[in-house]
PDB file of C-alpha atoms in Angstrom:
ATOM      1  CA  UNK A   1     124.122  97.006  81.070  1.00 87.00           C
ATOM      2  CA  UNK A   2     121.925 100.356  81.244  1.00 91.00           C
ATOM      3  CA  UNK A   3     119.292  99.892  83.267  1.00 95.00           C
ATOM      4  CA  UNK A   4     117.081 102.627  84.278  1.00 96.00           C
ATOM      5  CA  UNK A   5     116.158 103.813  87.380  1.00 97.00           C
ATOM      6  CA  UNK A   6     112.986 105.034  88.575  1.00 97.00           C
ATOM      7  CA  UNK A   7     114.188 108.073  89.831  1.00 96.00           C
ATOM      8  CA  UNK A   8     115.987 108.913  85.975  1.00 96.00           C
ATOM      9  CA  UNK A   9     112.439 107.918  84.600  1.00 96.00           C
ATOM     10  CA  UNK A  10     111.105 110.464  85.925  1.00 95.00           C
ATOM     11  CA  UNK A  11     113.238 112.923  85.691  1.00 96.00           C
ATOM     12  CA  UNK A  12     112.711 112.639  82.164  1.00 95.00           C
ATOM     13  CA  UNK A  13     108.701 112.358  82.601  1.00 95.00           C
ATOM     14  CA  UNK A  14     108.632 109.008  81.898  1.00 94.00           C
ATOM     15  CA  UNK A  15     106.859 106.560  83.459  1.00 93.00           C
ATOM     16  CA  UNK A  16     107.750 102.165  82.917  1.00 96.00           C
ATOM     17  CA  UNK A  17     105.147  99.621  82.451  1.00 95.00           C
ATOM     18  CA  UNK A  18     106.125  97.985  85.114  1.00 97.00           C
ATOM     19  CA  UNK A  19     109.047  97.776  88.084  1.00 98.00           C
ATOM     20  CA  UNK A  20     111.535  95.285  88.483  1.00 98.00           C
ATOM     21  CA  UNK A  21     112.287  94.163  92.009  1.00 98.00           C
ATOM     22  CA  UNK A  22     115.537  93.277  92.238  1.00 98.00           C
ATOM     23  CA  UNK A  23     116.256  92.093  95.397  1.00 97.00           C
ATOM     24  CA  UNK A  24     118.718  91.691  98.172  1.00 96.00           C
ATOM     25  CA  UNK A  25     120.037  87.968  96.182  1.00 96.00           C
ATOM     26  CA  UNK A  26     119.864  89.931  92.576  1.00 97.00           C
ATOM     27  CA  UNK A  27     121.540  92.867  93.767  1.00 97.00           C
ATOM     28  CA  UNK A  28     124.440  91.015  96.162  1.00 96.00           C
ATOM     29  CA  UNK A  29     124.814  87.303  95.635  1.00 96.00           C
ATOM     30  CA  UNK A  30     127.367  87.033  92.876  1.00 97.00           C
ATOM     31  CA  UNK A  31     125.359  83.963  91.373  1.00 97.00           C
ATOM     32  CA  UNK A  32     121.858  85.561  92.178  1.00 97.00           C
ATOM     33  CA  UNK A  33     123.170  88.638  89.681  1.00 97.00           C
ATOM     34  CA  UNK A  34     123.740  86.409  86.964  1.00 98.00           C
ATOM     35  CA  UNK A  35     120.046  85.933  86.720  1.00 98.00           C
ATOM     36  CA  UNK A  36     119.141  89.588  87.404  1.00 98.00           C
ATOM     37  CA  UNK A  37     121.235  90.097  84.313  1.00 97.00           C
ATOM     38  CA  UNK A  38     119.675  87.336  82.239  1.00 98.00           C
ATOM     39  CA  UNK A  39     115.928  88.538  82.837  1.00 98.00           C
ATOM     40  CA  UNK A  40     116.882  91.973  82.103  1.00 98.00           C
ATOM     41  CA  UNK A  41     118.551  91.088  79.115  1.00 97.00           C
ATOM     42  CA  UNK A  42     114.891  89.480  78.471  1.00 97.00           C
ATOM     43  CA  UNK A  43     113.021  92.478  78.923  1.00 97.00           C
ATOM     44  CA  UNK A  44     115.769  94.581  76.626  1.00 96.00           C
ATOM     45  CA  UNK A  45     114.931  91.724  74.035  1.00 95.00           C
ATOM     46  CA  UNK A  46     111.029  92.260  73.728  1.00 96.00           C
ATOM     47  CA  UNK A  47     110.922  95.649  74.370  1.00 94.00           C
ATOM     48  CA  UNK A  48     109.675  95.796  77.522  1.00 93.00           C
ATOM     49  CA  UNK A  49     109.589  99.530  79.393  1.00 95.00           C
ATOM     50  CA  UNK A  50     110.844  98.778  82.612  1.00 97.00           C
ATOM     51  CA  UNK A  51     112.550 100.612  85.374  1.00 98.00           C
ATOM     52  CA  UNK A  52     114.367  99.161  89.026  1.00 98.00           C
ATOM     53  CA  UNK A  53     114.325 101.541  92.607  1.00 98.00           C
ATOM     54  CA  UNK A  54     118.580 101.088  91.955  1.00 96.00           C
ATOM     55  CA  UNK A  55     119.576 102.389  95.535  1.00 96.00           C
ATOM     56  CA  UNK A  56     116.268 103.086  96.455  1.00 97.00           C
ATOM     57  CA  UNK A  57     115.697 100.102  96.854  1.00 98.00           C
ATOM     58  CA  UNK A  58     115.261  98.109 100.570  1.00 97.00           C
ATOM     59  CA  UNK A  59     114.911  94.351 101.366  1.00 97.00           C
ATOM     60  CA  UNK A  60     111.392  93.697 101.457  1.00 98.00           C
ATOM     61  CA  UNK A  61     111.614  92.780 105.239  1.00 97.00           C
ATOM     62  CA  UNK A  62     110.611  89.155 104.607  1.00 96.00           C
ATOM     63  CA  UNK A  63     113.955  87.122 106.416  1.00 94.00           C
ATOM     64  CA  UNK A  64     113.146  89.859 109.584  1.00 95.00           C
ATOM     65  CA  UNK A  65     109.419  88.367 109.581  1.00 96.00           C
ATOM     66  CA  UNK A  66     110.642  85.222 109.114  1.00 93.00           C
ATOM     67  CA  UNK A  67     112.858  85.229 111.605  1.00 92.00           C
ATOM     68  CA  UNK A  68     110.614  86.737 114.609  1.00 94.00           C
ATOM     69  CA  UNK A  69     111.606  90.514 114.290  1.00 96.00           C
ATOM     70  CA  UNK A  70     108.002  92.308 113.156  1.00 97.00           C
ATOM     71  CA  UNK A  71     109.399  95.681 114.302  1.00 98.00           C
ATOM     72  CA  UNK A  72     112.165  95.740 112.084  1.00 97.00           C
ATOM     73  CA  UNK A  73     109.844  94.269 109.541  1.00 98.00           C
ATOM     74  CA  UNK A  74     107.571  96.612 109.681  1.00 98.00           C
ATOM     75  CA  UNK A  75     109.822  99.559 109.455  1.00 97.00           C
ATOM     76  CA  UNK A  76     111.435  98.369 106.284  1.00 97.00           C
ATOM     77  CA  UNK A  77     107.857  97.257 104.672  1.00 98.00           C
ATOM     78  CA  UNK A  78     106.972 101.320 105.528  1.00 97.00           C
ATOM     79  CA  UNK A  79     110.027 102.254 103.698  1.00 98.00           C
ATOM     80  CA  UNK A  80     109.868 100.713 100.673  1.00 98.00           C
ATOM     81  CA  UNK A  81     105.988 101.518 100.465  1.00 98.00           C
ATOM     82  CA  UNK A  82     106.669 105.068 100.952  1.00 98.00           C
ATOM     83  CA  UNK A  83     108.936 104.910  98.264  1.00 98.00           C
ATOM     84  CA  UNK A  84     106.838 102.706  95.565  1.00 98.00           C
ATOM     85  CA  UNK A  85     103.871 104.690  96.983  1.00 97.00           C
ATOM     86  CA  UNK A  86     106.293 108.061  95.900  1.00 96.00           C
ATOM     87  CA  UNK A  87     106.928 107.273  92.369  1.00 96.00           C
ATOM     88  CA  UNK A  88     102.948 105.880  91.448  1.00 96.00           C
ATOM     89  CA  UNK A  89     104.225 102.053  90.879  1.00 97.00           C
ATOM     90  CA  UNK A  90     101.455  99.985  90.079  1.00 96.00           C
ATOM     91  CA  UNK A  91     102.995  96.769  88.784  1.00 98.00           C
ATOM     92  CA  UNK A  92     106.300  94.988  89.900  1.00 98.00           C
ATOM     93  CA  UNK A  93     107.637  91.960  88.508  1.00 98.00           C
ATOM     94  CA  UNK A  94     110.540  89.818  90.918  1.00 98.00           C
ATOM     95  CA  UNK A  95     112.726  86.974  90.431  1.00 98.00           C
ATOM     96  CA  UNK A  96     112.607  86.148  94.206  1.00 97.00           C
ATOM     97  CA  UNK A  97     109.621  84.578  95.410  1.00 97.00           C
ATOM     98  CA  UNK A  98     109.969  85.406  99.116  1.00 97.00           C
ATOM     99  CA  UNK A  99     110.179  89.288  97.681  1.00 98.00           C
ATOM    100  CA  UNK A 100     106.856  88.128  95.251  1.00 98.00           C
ATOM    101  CA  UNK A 101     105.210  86.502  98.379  1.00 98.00           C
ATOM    102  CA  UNK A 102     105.875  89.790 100.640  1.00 98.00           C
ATOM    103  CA  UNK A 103     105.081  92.545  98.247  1.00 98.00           C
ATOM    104  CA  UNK A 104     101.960  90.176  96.983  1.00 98.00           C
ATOM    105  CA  UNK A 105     100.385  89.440  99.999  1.00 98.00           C
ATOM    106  CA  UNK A 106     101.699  90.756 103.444  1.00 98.00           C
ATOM    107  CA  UNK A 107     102.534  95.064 102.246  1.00 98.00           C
ATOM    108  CA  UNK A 108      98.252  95.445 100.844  1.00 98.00           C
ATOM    109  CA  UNK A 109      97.697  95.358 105.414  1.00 97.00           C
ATOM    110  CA  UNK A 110      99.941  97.886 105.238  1.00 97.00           C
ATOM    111  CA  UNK A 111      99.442 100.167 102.947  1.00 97.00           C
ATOM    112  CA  UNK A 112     101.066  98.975  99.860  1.00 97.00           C
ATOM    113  CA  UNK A 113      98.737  97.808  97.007  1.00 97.00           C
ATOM    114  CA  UNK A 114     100.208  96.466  93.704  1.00 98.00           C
ATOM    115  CA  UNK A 115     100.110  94.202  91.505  1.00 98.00           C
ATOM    116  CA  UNK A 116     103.101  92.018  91.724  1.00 98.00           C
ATOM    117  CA  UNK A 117     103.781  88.906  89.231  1.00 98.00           C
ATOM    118  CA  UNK A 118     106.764  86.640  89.449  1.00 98.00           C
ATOM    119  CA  UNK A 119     109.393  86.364  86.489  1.00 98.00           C
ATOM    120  CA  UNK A 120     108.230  82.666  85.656  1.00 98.00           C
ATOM    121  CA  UNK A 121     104.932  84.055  85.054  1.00 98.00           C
ATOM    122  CA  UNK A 122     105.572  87.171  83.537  1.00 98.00           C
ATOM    123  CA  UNK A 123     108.126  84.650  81.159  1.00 97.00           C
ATOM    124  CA  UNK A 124     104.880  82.687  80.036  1.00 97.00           C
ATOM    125  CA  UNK A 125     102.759  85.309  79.530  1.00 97.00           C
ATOM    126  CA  UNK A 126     105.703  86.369  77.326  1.00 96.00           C
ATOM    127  CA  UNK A 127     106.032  83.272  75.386  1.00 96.00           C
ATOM    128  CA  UNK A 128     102.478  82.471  75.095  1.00 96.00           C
ATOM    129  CA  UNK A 129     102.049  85.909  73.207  1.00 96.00           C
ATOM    130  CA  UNK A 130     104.641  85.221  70.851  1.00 95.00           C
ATOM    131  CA  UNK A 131     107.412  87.890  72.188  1.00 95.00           C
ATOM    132  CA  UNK A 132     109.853  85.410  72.960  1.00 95.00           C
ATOM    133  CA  UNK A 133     111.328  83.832  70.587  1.00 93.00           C
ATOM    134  CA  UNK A 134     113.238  80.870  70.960  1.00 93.00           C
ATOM    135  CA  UNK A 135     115.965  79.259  69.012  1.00 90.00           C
ATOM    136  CA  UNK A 136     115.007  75.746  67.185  1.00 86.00           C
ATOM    137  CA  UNK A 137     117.313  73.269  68.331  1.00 79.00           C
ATOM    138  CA  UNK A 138     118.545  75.148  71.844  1.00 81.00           C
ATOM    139  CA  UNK A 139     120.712  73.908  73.924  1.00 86.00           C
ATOM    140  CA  UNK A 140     118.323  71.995  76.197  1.00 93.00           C
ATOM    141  CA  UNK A 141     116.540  70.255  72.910  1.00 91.00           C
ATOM    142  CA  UNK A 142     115.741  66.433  74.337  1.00 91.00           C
ATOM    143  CA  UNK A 143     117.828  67.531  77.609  1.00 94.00           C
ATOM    144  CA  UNK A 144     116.329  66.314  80.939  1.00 96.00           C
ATOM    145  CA  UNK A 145     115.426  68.898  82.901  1.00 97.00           C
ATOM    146  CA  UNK A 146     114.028  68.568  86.635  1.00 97.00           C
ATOM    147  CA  UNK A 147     112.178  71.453  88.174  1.00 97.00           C
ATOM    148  CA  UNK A 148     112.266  72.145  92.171  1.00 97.00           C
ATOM    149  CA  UNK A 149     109.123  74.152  93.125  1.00 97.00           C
ATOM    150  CA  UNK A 150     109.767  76.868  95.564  1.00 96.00           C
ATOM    151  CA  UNK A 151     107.838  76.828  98.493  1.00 95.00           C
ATOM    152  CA  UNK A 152     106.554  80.985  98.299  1.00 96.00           C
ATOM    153  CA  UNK A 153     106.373  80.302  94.535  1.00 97.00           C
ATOM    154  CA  UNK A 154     104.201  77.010  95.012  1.00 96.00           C
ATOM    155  CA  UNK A 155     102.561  76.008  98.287  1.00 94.00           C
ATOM    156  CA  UNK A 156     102.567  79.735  99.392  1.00 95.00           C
ATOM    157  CA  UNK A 157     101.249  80.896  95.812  1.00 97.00           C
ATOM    158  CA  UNK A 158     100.052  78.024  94.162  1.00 97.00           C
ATOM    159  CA  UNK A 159     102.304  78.820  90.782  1.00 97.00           C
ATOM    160  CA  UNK A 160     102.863  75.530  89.544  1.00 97.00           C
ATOM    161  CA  UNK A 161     102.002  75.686  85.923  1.00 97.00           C
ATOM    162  CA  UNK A 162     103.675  79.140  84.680  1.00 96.00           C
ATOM    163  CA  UNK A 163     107.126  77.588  85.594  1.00 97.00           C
ATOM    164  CA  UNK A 164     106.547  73.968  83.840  1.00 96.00           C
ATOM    165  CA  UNK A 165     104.772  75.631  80.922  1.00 96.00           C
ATOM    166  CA  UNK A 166     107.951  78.099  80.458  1.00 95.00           C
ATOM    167  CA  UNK A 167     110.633  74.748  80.453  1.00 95.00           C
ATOM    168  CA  UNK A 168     108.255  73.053  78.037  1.00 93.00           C
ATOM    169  CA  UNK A 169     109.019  75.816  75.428  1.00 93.00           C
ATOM    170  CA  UNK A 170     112.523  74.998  75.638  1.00 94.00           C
ATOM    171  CA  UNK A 171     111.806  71.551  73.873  1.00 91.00           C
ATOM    172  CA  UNK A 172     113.151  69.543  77.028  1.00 92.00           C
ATOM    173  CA  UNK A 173     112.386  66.340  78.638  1.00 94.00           C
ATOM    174  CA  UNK A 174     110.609  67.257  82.037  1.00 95.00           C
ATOM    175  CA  UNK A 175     111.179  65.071  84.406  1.00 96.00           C
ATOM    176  CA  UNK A 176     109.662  65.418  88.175  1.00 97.00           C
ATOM    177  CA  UNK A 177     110.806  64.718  91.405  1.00 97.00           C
ATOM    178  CA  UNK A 178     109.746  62.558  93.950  1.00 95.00           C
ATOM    179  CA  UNK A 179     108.109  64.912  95.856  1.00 96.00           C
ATOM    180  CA  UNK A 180     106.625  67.923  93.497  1.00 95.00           C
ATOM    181  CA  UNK A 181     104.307  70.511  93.235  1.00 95.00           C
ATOM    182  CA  UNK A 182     101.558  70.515  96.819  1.00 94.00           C
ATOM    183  CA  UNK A 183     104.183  68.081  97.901  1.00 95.00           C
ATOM    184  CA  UNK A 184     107.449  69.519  97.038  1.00 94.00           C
ATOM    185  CA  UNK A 185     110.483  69.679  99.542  1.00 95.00           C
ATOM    186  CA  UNK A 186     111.506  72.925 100.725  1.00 94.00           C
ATOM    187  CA  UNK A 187     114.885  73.135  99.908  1.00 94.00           C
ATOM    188  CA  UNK A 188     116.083  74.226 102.838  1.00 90.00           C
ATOM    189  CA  UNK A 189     116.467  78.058 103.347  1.00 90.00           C
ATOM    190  CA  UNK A 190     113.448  79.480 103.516  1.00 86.00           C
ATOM    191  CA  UNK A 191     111.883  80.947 106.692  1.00 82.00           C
ATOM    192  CA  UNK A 192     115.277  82.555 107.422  1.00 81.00           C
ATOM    193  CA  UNK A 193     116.615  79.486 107.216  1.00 82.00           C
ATOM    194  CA  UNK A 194     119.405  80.936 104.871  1.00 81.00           C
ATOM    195  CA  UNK A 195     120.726  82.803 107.767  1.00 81.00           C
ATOM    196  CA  UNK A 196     121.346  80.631 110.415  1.00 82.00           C
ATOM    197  CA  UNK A 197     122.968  77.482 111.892  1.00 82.00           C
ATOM    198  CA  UNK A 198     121.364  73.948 111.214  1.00 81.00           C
ATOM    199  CA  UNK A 199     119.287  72.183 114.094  1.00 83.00           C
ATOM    200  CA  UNK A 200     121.070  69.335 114.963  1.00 84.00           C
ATOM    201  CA  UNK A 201     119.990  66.139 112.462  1.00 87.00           C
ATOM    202  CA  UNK A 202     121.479  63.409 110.130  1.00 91.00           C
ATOM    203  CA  UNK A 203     121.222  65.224 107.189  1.00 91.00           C
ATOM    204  CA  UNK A 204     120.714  68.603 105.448  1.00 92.00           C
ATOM    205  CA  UNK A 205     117.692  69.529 103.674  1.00 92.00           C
ATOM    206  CA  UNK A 206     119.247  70.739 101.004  1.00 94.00           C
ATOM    207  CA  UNK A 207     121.084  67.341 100.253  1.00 95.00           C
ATOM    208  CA  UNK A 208     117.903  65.451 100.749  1.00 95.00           C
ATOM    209  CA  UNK A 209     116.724  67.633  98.259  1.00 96.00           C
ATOM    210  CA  UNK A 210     119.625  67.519  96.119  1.00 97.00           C
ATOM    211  CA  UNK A 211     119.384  63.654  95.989  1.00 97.00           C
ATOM    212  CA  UNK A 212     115.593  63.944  94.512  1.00 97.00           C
ATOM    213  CA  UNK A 213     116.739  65.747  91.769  1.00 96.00           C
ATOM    214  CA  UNK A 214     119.748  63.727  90.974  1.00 96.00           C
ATOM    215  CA  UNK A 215     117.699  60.633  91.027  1.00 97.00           C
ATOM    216  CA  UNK A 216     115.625  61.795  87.854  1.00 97.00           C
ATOM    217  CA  UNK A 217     118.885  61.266  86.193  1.00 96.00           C
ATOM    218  CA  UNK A 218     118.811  65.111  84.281  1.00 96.00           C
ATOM    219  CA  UNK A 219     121.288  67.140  83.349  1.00 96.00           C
ATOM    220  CA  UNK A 220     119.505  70.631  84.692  1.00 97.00           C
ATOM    221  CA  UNK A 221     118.219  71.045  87.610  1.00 97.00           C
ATOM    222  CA  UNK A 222     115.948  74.501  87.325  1.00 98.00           C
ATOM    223  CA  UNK A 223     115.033  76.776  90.008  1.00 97.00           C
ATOM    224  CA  UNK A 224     113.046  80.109  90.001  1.00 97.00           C
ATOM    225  CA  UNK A 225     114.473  81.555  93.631  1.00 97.00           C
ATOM    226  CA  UNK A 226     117.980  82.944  94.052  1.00 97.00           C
ATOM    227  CA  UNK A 227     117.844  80.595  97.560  1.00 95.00           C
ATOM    228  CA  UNK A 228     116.970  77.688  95.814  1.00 96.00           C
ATOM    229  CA  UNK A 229     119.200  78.105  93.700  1.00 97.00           C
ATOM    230  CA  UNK A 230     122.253  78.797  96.097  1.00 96.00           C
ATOM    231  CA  UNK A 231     120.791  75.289  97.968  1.00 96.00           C
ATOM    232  CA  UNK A 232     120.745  73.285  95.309  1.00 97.00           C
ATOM    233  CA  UNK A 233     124.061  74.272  93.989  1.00 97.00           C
ATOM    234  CA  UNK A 234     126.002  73.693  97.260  1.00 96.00           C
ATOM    235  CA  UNK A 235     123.946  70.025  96.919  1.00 96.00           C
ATOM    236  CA  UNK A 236     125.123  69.294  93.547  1.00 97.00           C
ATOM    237  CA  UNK A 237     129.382  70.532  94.631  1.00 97.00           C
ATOM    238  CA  UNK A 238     128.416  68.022  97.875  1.00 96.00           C
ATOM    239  CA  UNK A 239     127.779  65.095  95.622  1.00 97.00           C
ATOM    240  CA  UNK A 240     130.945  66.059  93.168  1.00 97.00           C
ATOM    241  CA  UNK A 241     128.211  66.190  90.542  1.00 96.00           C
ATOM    242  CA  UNK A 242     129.107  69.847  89.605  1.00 94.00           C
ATOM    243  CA  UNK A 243     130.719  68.490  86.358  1.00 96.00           C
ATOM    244  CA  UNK A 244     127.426  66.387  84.978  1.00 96.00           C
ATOM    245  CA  UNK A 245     124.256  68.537  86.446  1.00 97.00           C
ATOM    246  CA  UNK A 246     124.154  72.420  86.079  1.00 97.00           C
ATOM    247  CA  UNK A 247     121.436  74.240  88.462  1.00 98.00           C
ATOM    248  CA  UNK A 248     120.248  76.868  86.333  1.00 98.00           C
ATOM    249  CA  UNK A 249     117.226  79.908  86.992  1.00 98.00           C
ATOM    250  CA  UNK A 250     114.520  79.845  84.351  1.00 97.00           C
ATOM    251  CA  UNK A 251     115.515  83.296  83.147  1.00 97.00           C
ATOM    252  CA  UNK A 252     119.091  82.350  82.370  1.00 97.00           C
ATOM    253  CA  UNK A 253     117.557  78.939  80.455  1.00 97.00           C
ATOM    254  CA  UNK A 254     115.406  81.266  78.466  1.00 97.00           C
ATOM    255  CA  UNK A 255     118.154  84.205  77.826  1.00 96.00           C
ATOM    256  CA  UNK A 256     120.309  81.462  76.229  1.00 95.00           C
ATOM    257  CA  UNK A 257     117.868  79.804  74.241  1.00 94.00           C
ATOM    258  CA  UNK A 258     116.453  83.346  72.875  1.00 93.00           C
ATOM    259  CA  UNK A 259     116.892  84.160  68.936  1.00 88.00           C
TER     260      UNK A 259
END
């Protein structure tokens, strides 16, 4: 895929409408890069002008936070603002929520002031406006689909309806966990989570969480966070389910289903 990067943008005096974030999960995690490559395909669809940092680019500093370390933090929040800062970015769009949640609401104290949306939202606005178009009859027509809300995307953002509205387009069969929106279960790796050792316990949040989803009986379980995702996959390969329920990003559900 071409992608453009800031720094070629403006070499050639352009300037995108908006910046994709890509991410530390988008740019390494072998799954986490087949949805990078499904939402840009998105954006290459509709036309959208958009440009990513490429190498530029540093982890937003949120799993440091997280995890205690507000020095290091702070020095990589101070490096990518210089650098967003540098080129005149205004508006960023993310498929990570713990990359939305940091940009969003912990870089305006210091210094960095944008406006950031997530890719769920940016996918509604999308829809609602006519720009995507979907296929009649896609491939999750009448499927049941069950949606885990991430915790930066929900509790910490309150995006509940941008997500839901975005399957509903996809002419599916919603169906909802247990424990949903205000009271959905984390699925286990946020906070740093992802990065260390379990405390000791009888079982693993993300197999809790797992089980929630598999109780609503769908076929697709849908995610909008490369953890999530990565959480709720290794659930699914623990229950041997890998074969009957597919844990798929909203981007790659809409990239598929696109005319």
């Amino acid at each position: 895929m071409k992608v453009n990067t800031m720094a070629e943008m403006m070499a050639a005096g352009e300037s995108p409408d908006i910046l994709f974030w890509v991410g530390c999960a988008g740019s390494f995690d072998q799954r986490a890069q087949r949805i990078t490559k499904a939402f840009a395909a998105i954006l290459d669809k509709v036309g959208f002008k958009y440009a990513i940092l490429g190498k530029e680019e540093a982890c937003t500093g949120d799993p440091a936070r997280r995890a205690g370390n507000e020095f290091l933090f702070q020095m990589m929040a101070y490096q990518n603002i210089q650098v967003l800062n540098g080129y005149g970015i205004k508006k960023i769009v993310t498929t990570c929520p713990h990359c939305f949640n940091t940009l969003k609401n912990e870089y305006p104290e210091l210094g960095g002031n944008y406006e950031v949306i997530h890719h769920t939202t940016l996918l509604q606005q999308l829809i609602d406006e006519g720009r995507i178009k979907l296929k009649e009859g896609g491939s999750f027509k009448g499927k049941k689909i069950s949606y885990h809300d991430s915790c930066y995307l929900g509790r910490a953002n309150d995006i509940y309806e941008a997500p839901r509205k975005v399957l509903e387009a996809l002419d599916a069969e919603l169906v909802e966990m247990k424990r949903c929106r205000t009271n959905g279960l984390c699925c286990g790796a946020g906070g740093a989570q992802m990065f260390k050792e379990d405390e000791p316990g009888d079982k693993r949040i993300n197999i809790e969480r797992t089980d929630e989803a598999l109780a609503t009986g769908a076929s697709f379980i849908a995610s909008a966070c490369p953890f999530c995702n990565t959480m709720m996959t290794d659930g699914v390969k623990n229950r041997e389910k890998e074969n009957e329920v597919a844990v798929l990003d909203l981007a790659e559900m809409i990239a598929a289903s696109m005319e």
